[in-house]
């Protein structure tokens, strides 16, 4: 009840991450039922760093006076305190405007227009959108470009643009490479299977597989607490499960009465699995974090295995159809799937930044519905669905 949390970080100019941190703290206090979160908060800065202090109980007069004395004696600037006046800010390490005070005041008062008009996105990072260091807004880019001669581009949030540029490059190069063999495919002997469902199937499962995988790896980073462990666990579990699903695909088709029936069952599993995980994400996160680390690791793997096994059914079914009726399209299928997989990585990250991890999961599992339609069309044309 008397606990306090202090977080110190680099103070960028104009401020971004410090404001996002204050926004997250205030959102957390409101979620705990605190009616006046500004009374629980203090922000102190110098020329290079800022410290955000949050208290479980409201700061008392003695606390406020102690913070004022601390800042006065050591030459720090007060950016937020209960009862702080605007003229008390931005005294020692002067910025053109007292941005930090103004933005924290807007968050405390719920002044949404001020925050929306700010050049950077300072909304709080959440478990579903965990990219704390992203503050990019497209509308700011032309302004910074106009000020490039005076150092405006130094303020650019380059991380986001690198992801966007990677997506653009992947689309350009992937499209060009896929266009190269098209004249040969179209100009040769008539194809026994149509090109559109082949392309649709292998593009859909390439994007969907990577979208689900990236989303789960981000989730594992929260559940397991260590990104390298999360990455290794997620990659290994997905590849092992999908590999096992692919290895068992032919046997399941014989046992269950055909590949199309297996794919329908796999699609249902993925849609239900994805919907349940997306809709209960916050509850699952909280429950997971309450478990011991070995249990969290085991549960993470157990959660991935059924989805990975179901995802592994589609690729061998599509290749079997092509190998039986149109082997010329097997290299094309590999190429489409590879290009889609490369495109999926930056695409999933951008969608996650804007829409959240749950939305990426729902979009990805939903792609298995058109993949099922394309695969069924190929299997029907290839007449191998019951072999």
Tab-separated table of C-alpha atoms in Angstrom:
chain	number	residue	atom	x	y	z
A	1	UNK	CA	0.000	0.000	0.000
A	2	UNK	CA	2.867	2.411	0.656
A	3	UNK	CA	4.891	1.205	-2.318
A	4	UNK	CA	6.404	3.489	-4.945
A	5	UNK	CA	7.851	2.842	-8.364
A	6	UNK	CA	10.506	5.044	-9.994
A	7	UNK	CA	11.467	4.586	-13.653
A	8	UNK	CA	14.278	6.639	-15.215
A	9	UNK	CA	14.889	6.820	-18.952
A	10	UNK	CA	16.445	9.058	-21.587
A	11	UNK	CA	14.541	12.309	-22.092
A	12	UNK	CA	14.154	12.786	-25.845
A	13	UNK	CA	13.298	16.209	-27.225
A	14	UNK	CA	10.435	16.675	-27.934
A	15	UNK	CA	9.410	14.075	-25.318
A	16	UNK	CA	7.908	10.768	-26.371
A	17	UNK	CA	8.665	7.705	-24.271
A	18	UNK	CA	8.488	9.584	-20.969
A	19	UNK	CA	4.986	10.737	-21.923
A	20	UNK	CA	3.996	7.204	-22.979
A	21	UNK	CA	5.257	5.950	-19.629
A	22	UNK	CA	3.244	8.575	-17.752
A	23	UNK	CA	0.193	7.661	-19.846
A	24	UNK	CA	0.634	3.969	-19.000
A	25	UNK	CA	1.016	4.739	-15.297
A	26	UNK	CA	-2.108	6.918	-15.277
A	27	UNK	CA	-4.085	4.288	-17.217
A	28	UNK	CA	-2.996	1.657	-14.687
A	29	UNK	CA	-4.033	3.848	-11.763
A	30	UNK	CA	-7.437	4.452	-13.332
A	31	UNK	CA	-7.822	0.713	-13.913
A	32	UNK	CA	-7.191	0.262	-10.176
A	33	UNK	CA	-10.075	2.634	-9.451
A	34	UNK	CA	-8.001	5.732	-8.591
A	35	UNK	CA	-10.186	8.775	-9.268
A	36	UNK	CA	-7.378	11.395	-9.244
A	37	UNK	CA	-4.266	9.690	-10.676
A	38	UNK	CA	-2.373	12.988	-10.988
A	39	UNK	CA	-2.095	13.103	-7.196
A	40	UNK	CA	-0.097	9.847	-7.268
A	41	UNK	CA	2.458	10.966	-9.852
A	42	UNK	CA	5.697	12.961	-10.004
A	43	UNK	CA	7.998	13.617	-12.976
A	44	UNK	CA	11.470	15.144	-12.608
A	45	UNK	CA	14.007	15.717	-15.389
A	46	UNK	CA	17.355	17.197	-16.289
A	47	UNK	CA	18.899	17.726	-19.741
A	48	UNK	CA	19.319	14.017	-20.525
A	49	UNK	CA	17.014	11.846	-18.396
A	50	UNK	CA	13.561	11.955	-16.860
A	51	UNK	CA	12.279	10.056	-13.831
A	52	UNK	CA	8.627	9.073	-13.426
A	53	UNK	CA	7.594	8.266	-9.846
A	54	UNK	CA	4.231	6.703	-9.070
A	55	UNK	CA	2.840	6.031	-5.589
A	56	UNK	CA	0.122	3.614	-4.501
A	57	UNK	CA	-1.276	6.249	-2.173
A	58	UNK	CA	-1.664	9.904	-3.050
A	59	UNK	CA	1.439	12.008	-2.489
A	60	UNK	CA	1.116	13.985	0.711
A	61	UNK	CA	2.265	17.542	1.281
A	62	UNK	CA	5.501	16.356	2.906
A	63	UNK	CA	6.247	14.189	-0.153
A	64	UNK	CA	5.648	17.099	-2.505
A	65	UNK	CA	7.861	19.453	-0.490
A	66	UNK	CA	10.626	16.839	-0.322
A	67	UNK	CA	10.544	16.494	-4.132
A	68	UNK	CA	10.601	20.261	-4.572
A	69	UNK	CA	13.620	20.534	-2.256
A	70	UNK	CA	15.383	17.686	-4.069
A	71	UNK	CA	14.909	19.361	-7.457
A	72	UNK	CA	15.861	22.818	-6.170
A	73	UNK	CA	19.073	21.685	-4.457
A	74	UNK	CA	20.306	19.600	-7.400
A	75	UNK	CA	19.170	21.715	-10.318
A	76	UNK	CA	16.487	19.383	-11.651
A	77	UNK	CA	13.348	20.565	-13.429
A	78	UNK	CA	9.945	19.594	-12.092
A	79	UNK	CA	7.729	18.350	-14.935
A	80	UNK	CA	4.791	17.165	-12.837
A	81	UNK	CA	3.794	17.320	-9.188
A	82	UNK	CA	0.398	17.625	-7.526
A	83	UNK	CA	-0.317	21.351	-7.440
A	84	UNK	CA	2.588	22.296	-9.711
A	85	UNK	CA	2.098	25.626	-11.528
A	86	UNK	CA	3.173	26.001	-15.187
A	87	UNK	CA	5.676	28.751	-14.339
A	88	UNK	CA	7.503	26.368	-11.991
A	89	UNK	CA	8.510	24.117	-14.900
A	90	UNK	CA	11.220	24.337	-17.551
A	91	UNK	CA	13.549	26.544	-15.479
A	92	UNK	CA	17.020	25.015	-15.603
A	93	UNK	CA	17.290	22.740	-18.639
A	94	UNK	CA	15.111	24.817	-20.889
A	95	UNK	CA	13.156	23.467	-23.836
A	96	UNK	CA	11.376	25.763	-26.316
A	97	UNK	CA	8.146	24.868	-24.521
A	98	UNK	CA	7.341	22.930	-21.321
A	99	UNK	CA	6.183	19.991	-23.428
A	100	UNK	CA	6.475	17.346	-20.729
A	101	UNK	CA	4.379	19.277	-18.221
A	102	UNK	CA	1.750	20.169	-20.839
A	103	UNK	CA	1.403	16.602	-22.109
A	104	UNK	CA	1.253	14.991	-18.667
A	105	UNK	CA	-1.341	17.593	-17.673
A	106	UNK	CA	-3.369	16.690	-20.775
A	107	UNK	CA	-3.213	12.993	-19.866
A	108	UNK	CA	-4.238	13.657	-16.258
A	109	UNK	CA	-7.156	15.855	-17.304
A	110	UNK	CA	-8.239	13.579	-20.160
A	111	UNK	CA	-7.567	16.273	-22.781
A	112	UNK	CA	-7.661	13.970	-25.828
A	113	UNK	CA	-7.475	16.734	-28.505
A	114	UNK	CA	-4.106	17.955	-27.207
A	115	UNK	CA	-2.688	14.432	-27.313
A	116	UNK	CA	-4.134	13.743	-30.768
A	117	UNK	CA	-2.652	16.955	-32.173
A	118	UNK	CA	0.819	16.170	-30.830
A	119	UNK	CA	3.396	15.251	-33.465
A	120	UNK	CA	4.092	11.854	-31.886
A	121	UNK	CA	1.928	8.968	-30.736
A	122	UNK	CA	2.152	9.009	-26.930
A	123	UNK	CA	-0.720	6.616	-26.199
A	124	UNK	CA	0.204	4.036	-23.548
A	125	UNK	CA	1.751	0.768	-24.649
A	126	UNK	CA	-0.322	-2.245	-23.601
A	127	UNK	CA	0.208	-5.991	-23.589
A	128	UNK	CA	-1.762	-6.269	-26.836
A	129	UNK	CA	0.301	-3.457	-28.451
A	130	UNK	CA	3.653	-3.741	-26.659
A	131	UNK	CA	5.818	-1.527	-28.890
A	132	UNK	CA	6.705	1.034	-26.236
A	133	UNK	CA	9.386	2.798	-28.273
A	134	UNK	CA	7.209	3.427	-31.316
A	135	UNK	CA	5.785	6.967	-31.443
A	136	UNK	CA	5.587	7.390	-35.234
A	137	UNK	CA	2.756	9.282	-36.903
A	138	UNK	CA	2.521	9.507	-40.688
A	139	UNK	CA	1.236	13.060	-40.605
A	140	UNK	CA	4.485	14.205	-38.944
A	141	UNK	CA	6.686	12.917	-41.776
A	142	UNK	CA	6.063	15.810	-44.234
A	143	UNK	CA	6.766	18.358	-41.487
A	144	UNK	CA	10.055	16.733	-40.539
A	145	UNK	CA	11.012	16.448	-44.205
A	146	UNK	CA	10.421	20.169	-44.691
A	147	UNK	CA	12.728	20.852	-41.742
A	148	UNK	CA	15.446	18.429	-42.874
A	149	UNK	CA	17.931	21.260	-43.479
A	150	UNK	CA	17.675	22.289	-39.825
A	151	UNK	CA	17.913	18.767	-38.396
A	152	UNK	CA	14.240	17.811	-38.542
A	153	UNK	CA	15.014	14.277	-39.703
A	154	UNK	CA	16.912	13.641	-36.460
A	155	UNK	CA	13.502	13.561	-34.766
A	156	UNK	CA	12.239	10.865	-37.104
A	157	UNK	CA	10.986	7.611	-35.596
A	158	UNK	CA	13.060	5.528	-38.004
A	159	UNK	CA	12.200	2.107	-36.569
A	160	UNK	CA	8.667	2.182	-37.928
A	161	UNK	CA	9.819	3.449	-41.331
A	162	UNK	CA	12.399	0.661	-41.564
A	163	UNK	CA	9.635	-1.923	-41.092
A	164	UNK	CA	7.436	-0.143	-43.655
A	165	UNK	CA	10.346	0.072	-46.127
A	166	UNK	CA	11.086	-3.617	-45.578
A	167	UNK	CA	7.486	-4.472	-46.430
A	168	UNK	CA	7.615	-2.322	-49.570
A	169	UNK	CA	10.894	-3.914	-50.666
A	170	UNK	CA	9.571	-7.426	-50.008
A	171	UNK	CA	6.444	-6.711	-52.062
A	172	UNK	CA	8.486	-5.241	-54.923
A	173	UNK	CA	11.165	-7.929	-55.093
A	174	UNK	CA	8.727	-10.770	-54.406
A	175	UNK	CA	6.375	-9.537	-57.113
A	176	UNK	CA	9.179	-9.173	-59.647
A	177	UNK	CA	10.593	-12.628	-58.930
A	178	UNK	CA	7.165	-14.234	-59.159
A	179	UNK	CA	6.495	-12.458	-62.441
A	180	UNK	CA	9.563	-13.970	-64.130
A	181	UNK	CA	8.209	-17.537	-64.615
A	182	UNK	CA	4.648	-16.462	-65.500
A	183	UNK	CA	5.204	-16.185	-69.289
A	184	UNK	CA	6.611	-19.702	-69.344
A	185	UNK	CA	3.707	-21.087	-67.354
A	186	UNK	CA	1.128	-19.306	-69.487
A	187	UNK	CA	2.822	-19.906	-72.826
A	188	UNK	CA	3.528	-23.611	-72.484
A	189	UNK	CA	1.159	-26.554	-72.626
A	190	UNK	CA	-2.212	-25.918	-70.934
A	191	UNK	CA	-2.058	-26.363	-67.174
A	192	UNK	CA	-4.036	-29.233	-65.707
A	193	UNK	CA	-4.767	-27.153	-62.586
A	194	UNK	CA	-5.746	-23.461	-62.492
A	195	UNK	CA	-3.071	-21.033	-61.364
A	196	UNK	CA	-5.293	-18.821	-59.164
A	197	UNK	CA	-6.202	-21.365	-56.462
A	198	UNK	CA	-2.578	-22.558	-56.374
A	199	UNK	CA	-1.380	-19.021	-55.814
A	200	UNK	CA	-4.170	-18.290	-53.327
A	201	UNK	CA	-3.507	-21.403	-51.252
A	202	UNK	CA	0.249	-21.047	-50.888
A	203	UNK	CA	0.136	-17.265	-50.417
A	204	UNK	CA	-2.564	-17.547	-47.728
A	205	UNK	CA	-0.820	-20.233	-45.697
A	206	UNK	CA	2.527	-18.416	-46.006
A	207	UNK	CA	1.118	-15.170	-44.596
A	208	UNK	CA	-1.092	-16.896	-42.022
A	209	UNK	CA	1.627	-19.177	-40.643
A	210	UNK	CA	4.088	-16.329	-40.083
A	211	UNK	CA	1.384	-14.021	-38.701
A	212	UNK	CA	0.367	-16.564	-36.067
A	213	UNK	CA	3.978	-17.424	-35.275
A	214	UNK	CA	5.074	-13.794	-34.821
A	215	UNK	CA	2.052	-12.989	-32.665
A	216	UNK	CA	2.656	-15.967	-30.393
A	217	UNK	CA	6.371	-15.164	-30.064
A	218	UNK	CA	5.425	-11.640	-28.917
A	219	UNK	CA	3.029	-13.190	-26.400
A	220	UNK	CA	5.697	-15.594	-25.198
A	221	UNK	CA	7.943	-12.592	-24.553
A	222	UNK	CA	5.386	-11.440	-21.979
A	223	UNK	CA	4.670	-14.873	-20.529
A	224	UNK	CA	8.271	-16.064	-20.239
A	225	UNK	CA	9.856	-12.681	-19.527
A	226	UNK	CA	13.014	-13.301	-21.575
A	227	UNK	CA	12.873	-12.549	-25.330
A	228	UNK	CA	15.639	-15.014	-26.361
A	229	UNK	CA	13.873	-17.847	-24.520
A	230	UNK	CA	10.533	-16.779	-26.007
A	231	UNK	CA	11.948	-16.709	-29.536
A	232	UNK	CA	13.664	-20.100	-29.241
A	233	UNK	CA	10.622	-21.703	-27.623
A	234	UNK	CA	8.165	-20.289	-30.146
A	235	UNK	CA	10.195	-21.159	-33.243
A	236	UNK	CA	11.006	-24.673	-32.021
A	237	UNK	CA	7.449	-25.469	-30.930
A	238	UNK	CA	5.888	-24.198	-34.163
A	239	UNK	CA	8.348	-25.996	-36.447
A	240	UNK	CA	8.131	-29.284	-34.548
A	241	UNK	CA	4.327	-29.178	-34.402
A	242	UNK	CA	3.911	-28.151	-38.052
A	243	UNK	CA	6.451	-30.764	-39.125
A	244	UNK	CA	4.596	-33.445	-37.194
A	245	UNK	CA	1.318	-32.312	-38.777
A	246	UNK	CA	2.812	-32.512	-42.265
A	247	UNK	CA	4.308	-35.940	-41.569
A	248	UNK	CA	0.942	-37.242	-40.375
A	249	UNK	CA	-1.114	-35.617	-43.164
A	250	UNK	CA	-1.288	-38.632	-45.482
A	251	UNK	CA	-2.147	-41.058	-42.678
A	252	UNK	CA	-4.859	-38.741	-41.354
A	253	UNK	CA	-6.344	-38.410	-44.855
A	254	UNK	CA	-6.633	-42.181	-45.141
A	255	UNK	CA	-8.075	-42.546	-41.662
A	256	UNK	CA	-10.579	-39.672	-41.844
A	257	UNK	CA	-11.820	-40.199	-45.377
A	258	UNK	CA	-9.823	-37.742	-47.451
A	259	UNK	CA	-7.552	-34.722	-47.366
A	260	UNK	CA	-10.425	-32.261	-47.736
A	261	UNK	CA	-12.051	-33.560	-44.578
A	262	UNK	CA	-8.737	-33.233	-42.719
A	263	UNK	CA	-8.323	-29.653	-43.921
A	264	UNK	CA	-11.858	-28.739	-42.877
A	265	UNK	CA	-11.169	-30.125	-39.402
A	266	UNK	CA	-7.822	-28.276	-39.237
A	267	UNK	CA	-9.503	-25.011	-40.245
A	268	UNK	CA	-12.155	-25.384	-37.546
A	269	UNK	CA	-9.441	-26.085	-34.950
A	270	UNK	CA	-7.494	-22.991	-35.980
A	271	UNK	CA	-10.519	-20.694	-36.069
A	272	UNK	CA	-11.729	-21.813	-32.634
A	273	UNK	CA	-8.212	-21.754	-31.156
A	274	UNK	CA	-7.508	-18.277	-32.506
A	275	UNK	CA	-10.862	-16.820	-31.459
A	276	UNK	CA	-10.602	-18.182	-27.915
A	277	UNK	CA	-7.017	-16.940	-27.491
A	278	UNK	CA	-7.775	-13.501	-28.963
A	279	UNK	CA	-10.937	-12.953	-26.925
A	280	UNK	CA	-9.444	-14.158	-23.632
A	281	UNK	CA	-5.964	-12.700	-24.163
A	282	UNK	CA	-5.922	-10.433	-21.115
A	283	UNK	CA	-7.199	-13.161	-18.795
A	284	UNK	CA	-4.699	-15.673	-20.197
A	285	UNK	CA	-1.856	-13.182	-19.722
A	286	UNK	CA	-2.717	-12.566	-16.089
A	287	UNK	CA	-3.173	-16.257	-15.334
A	288	UNK	CA	0.084	-17.201	-17.077
A	289	UNK	CA	2.097	-14.613	-15.151
A	290	UNK	CA	0.871	-16.126	-11.905
A	291	UNK	CA	2.473	-19.502	-12.652
A	292	UNK	CA	6.007	-20.697	-11.936
A	293	UNK	CA	8.476	-20.369	-14.815
A	294	UNK	CA	8.667	-24.114	-15.702
A	295	UNK	CA	4.868	-24.238	-15.776
A	296	UNK	CA	4.706	-21.127	-18.008
A	297	UNK	CA	7.188	-22.720	-20.396
A	298	UNK	CA	5.288	-26.016	-20.547
A	299	UNK	CA	1.926	-24.293	-20.989
A	300	UNK	CA	3.320	-22.090	-23.784
A	301	UNK	CA	4.482	-25.136	-25.718
A	302	UNK	CA	1.197	-26.955	-25.050
A	303	UNK	CA	-0.728	-23.969	-26.396
A	304	UNK	CA	1.282	-23.889	-29.620
A	305	UNK	CA	1.243	-27.622	-30.425
A	306	UNK	CA	-2.390	-28.074	-31.563
A	307	UNK	CA	-2.295	-24.949	-33.728
A	308	UNK	CA	1.043	-25.881	-35.279
A	309	UNK	CA	-0.160	-29.430	-35.987
A	310	UNK	CA	-3.289	-28.106	-37.725
A	311	UNK	CA	-1.274	-25.549	-39.721
A	312	UNK	CA	1.017	-28.317	-40.934
A	313	UNK	CA	-1.813	-30.047	-42.837
A	314	UNK	CA	-2.180	-27.558	-45.670
A	315	UNK	CA	1.216	-27.519	-47.359
A	316	UNK	CA	1.524	-31.280	-48.032
A	317	UNK	CA	-2.102	-31.475	-49.202
A	318	UNK	CA	-1.475	-28.727	-51.760
A	319	UNK	CA	1.806	-30.252	-52.932
A	320	UNK	CA	0.158	-33.677	-53.274
A	321	UNK	CA	-2.490	-32.203	-55.558
A	322	UNK	CA	0.150	-30.486	-57.707
A	323	UNK	CA	2.428	-33.515	-57.818
A	324	UNK	CA	-0.430	-35.737	-58.950
A	325	UNK	CA	-1.774	-33.548	-61.749
A	326	UNK	CA	0.597	-30.663	-62.513
A	327	UNK	CA	4.219	-31.071	-61.319
A	328	UNK	CA	5.207	-27.919	-63.214
A	329	UNK	CA	3.459	-25.861	-60.562
A	330	UNK	CA	5.372	-27.347	-57.619
A	331	UNK	CA	8.285	-24.844	-57.920
A	332	UNK	CA	5.748	-22.045	-58.373
A	333	UNK	CA	3.974	-23.100	-55.159
A	334	UNK	CA	7.259	-23.035	-53.230
A	335	UNK	CA	8.086	-19.606	-54.645
A	336	UNK	CA	4.682	-18.129	-53.775
A	337	UNK	CA	4.840	-19.544	-50.263
A	338	UNK	CA	8.376	-18.268	-49.735
A	339	UNK	CA	7.561	-14.771	-50.989
A	340	UNK	CA	4.407	-14.633	-48.849
A	341	UNK	CA	6.374	-15.722	-45.781
A	342	UNK	CA	8.906	-12.932	-46.251
A	343	UNK	CA	6.152	-10.352	-46.778
A	344	UNK	CA	4.283	-11.619	-43.718
A	345	UNK	CA	6.986	-10.677	-41.202
A	346	UNK	CA	6.938	-6.863	-41.619
A	347	UNK	CA	3.218	-6.960	-42.451
A	348	UNK	CA	2.380	-8.683	-39.159
A	349	UNK	CA	4.477	-6.178	-37.203
A	350	UNK	CA	2.817	-3.172	-38.844
A	351	UNK	CA	-0.655	-4.629	-38.288
A	352	UNK	CA	0.262	-5.355	-34.680
A	353	UNK	CA	1.436	-1.774	-34.115
A	354	UNK	CA	-1.796	-0.345	-35.493
A	355	UNK	CA	-4.393	-2.975	-34.585
A	356	UNK	CA	-2.868	-5.079	-31.814
A	357	UNK	CA	-1.686	-8.657	-31.455
A	358	UNK	CA	-5.204	-10.064	-31.035
A	359	UNK	CA	-6.255	-8.558	-34.366
A	360	UNK	CA	-3.183	-10.038	-36.083
A	361	UNK	CA	-4.085	-13.445	-34.681
A	362	UNK	CA	-7.712	-13.200	-35.853
A	363	UNK	CA	-6.688	-12.025	-39.341
A	364	UNK	CA	-4.118	-14.807	-39.625
A	365	UNK	CA	-6.401	-17.663	-38.583
A	366	UNK	CA	-9.152	-16.226	-40.805
A	367	UNK	CA	-6.827	-16.621	-43.814
A	368	UNK	CA	-7.128	-20.387	-43.408
A	369	UNK	CA	-10.754	-20.145	-44.600
A	370	UNK	CA	-9.793	-19.018	-48.153
A	371	UNK	CA	-6.853	-21.424	-47.961
A	372	UNK	CA	-9.345	-24.239	-47.316
A	373	UNK	CA	-11.450	-23.136	-50.298
A	374	UNK	CA	-8.403	-23.047	-52.604
A	375	UNK	CA	-7.093	-26.382	-51.354
A	376	UNK	CA	-10.505	-28.022	-51.783
A	377	UNK	CA	-10.712	-26.747	-55.357
A	378	UNK	CA	-7.277	-28.163	-56.161
A	379	UNK	CA	-7.949	-31.499	-54.511
A	380	UNK	CA	-11.252	-31.817	-56.305
A	381	UNK	CA	-9.639	-31.058	-59.655
A	382	UNK	CA	-6.759	-33.411	-58.925
A	383	UNK	CA	-9.183	-36.198	-57.932
A	384	UNK	CA	-6.965	-37.320	-55.080
A	385	UNK	CA	-9.078	-36.260	-52.092
A	386	UNK	CA	-9.840	-39.867	-51.161
A	387	UNK	CA	-6.553	-41.521	-52.025
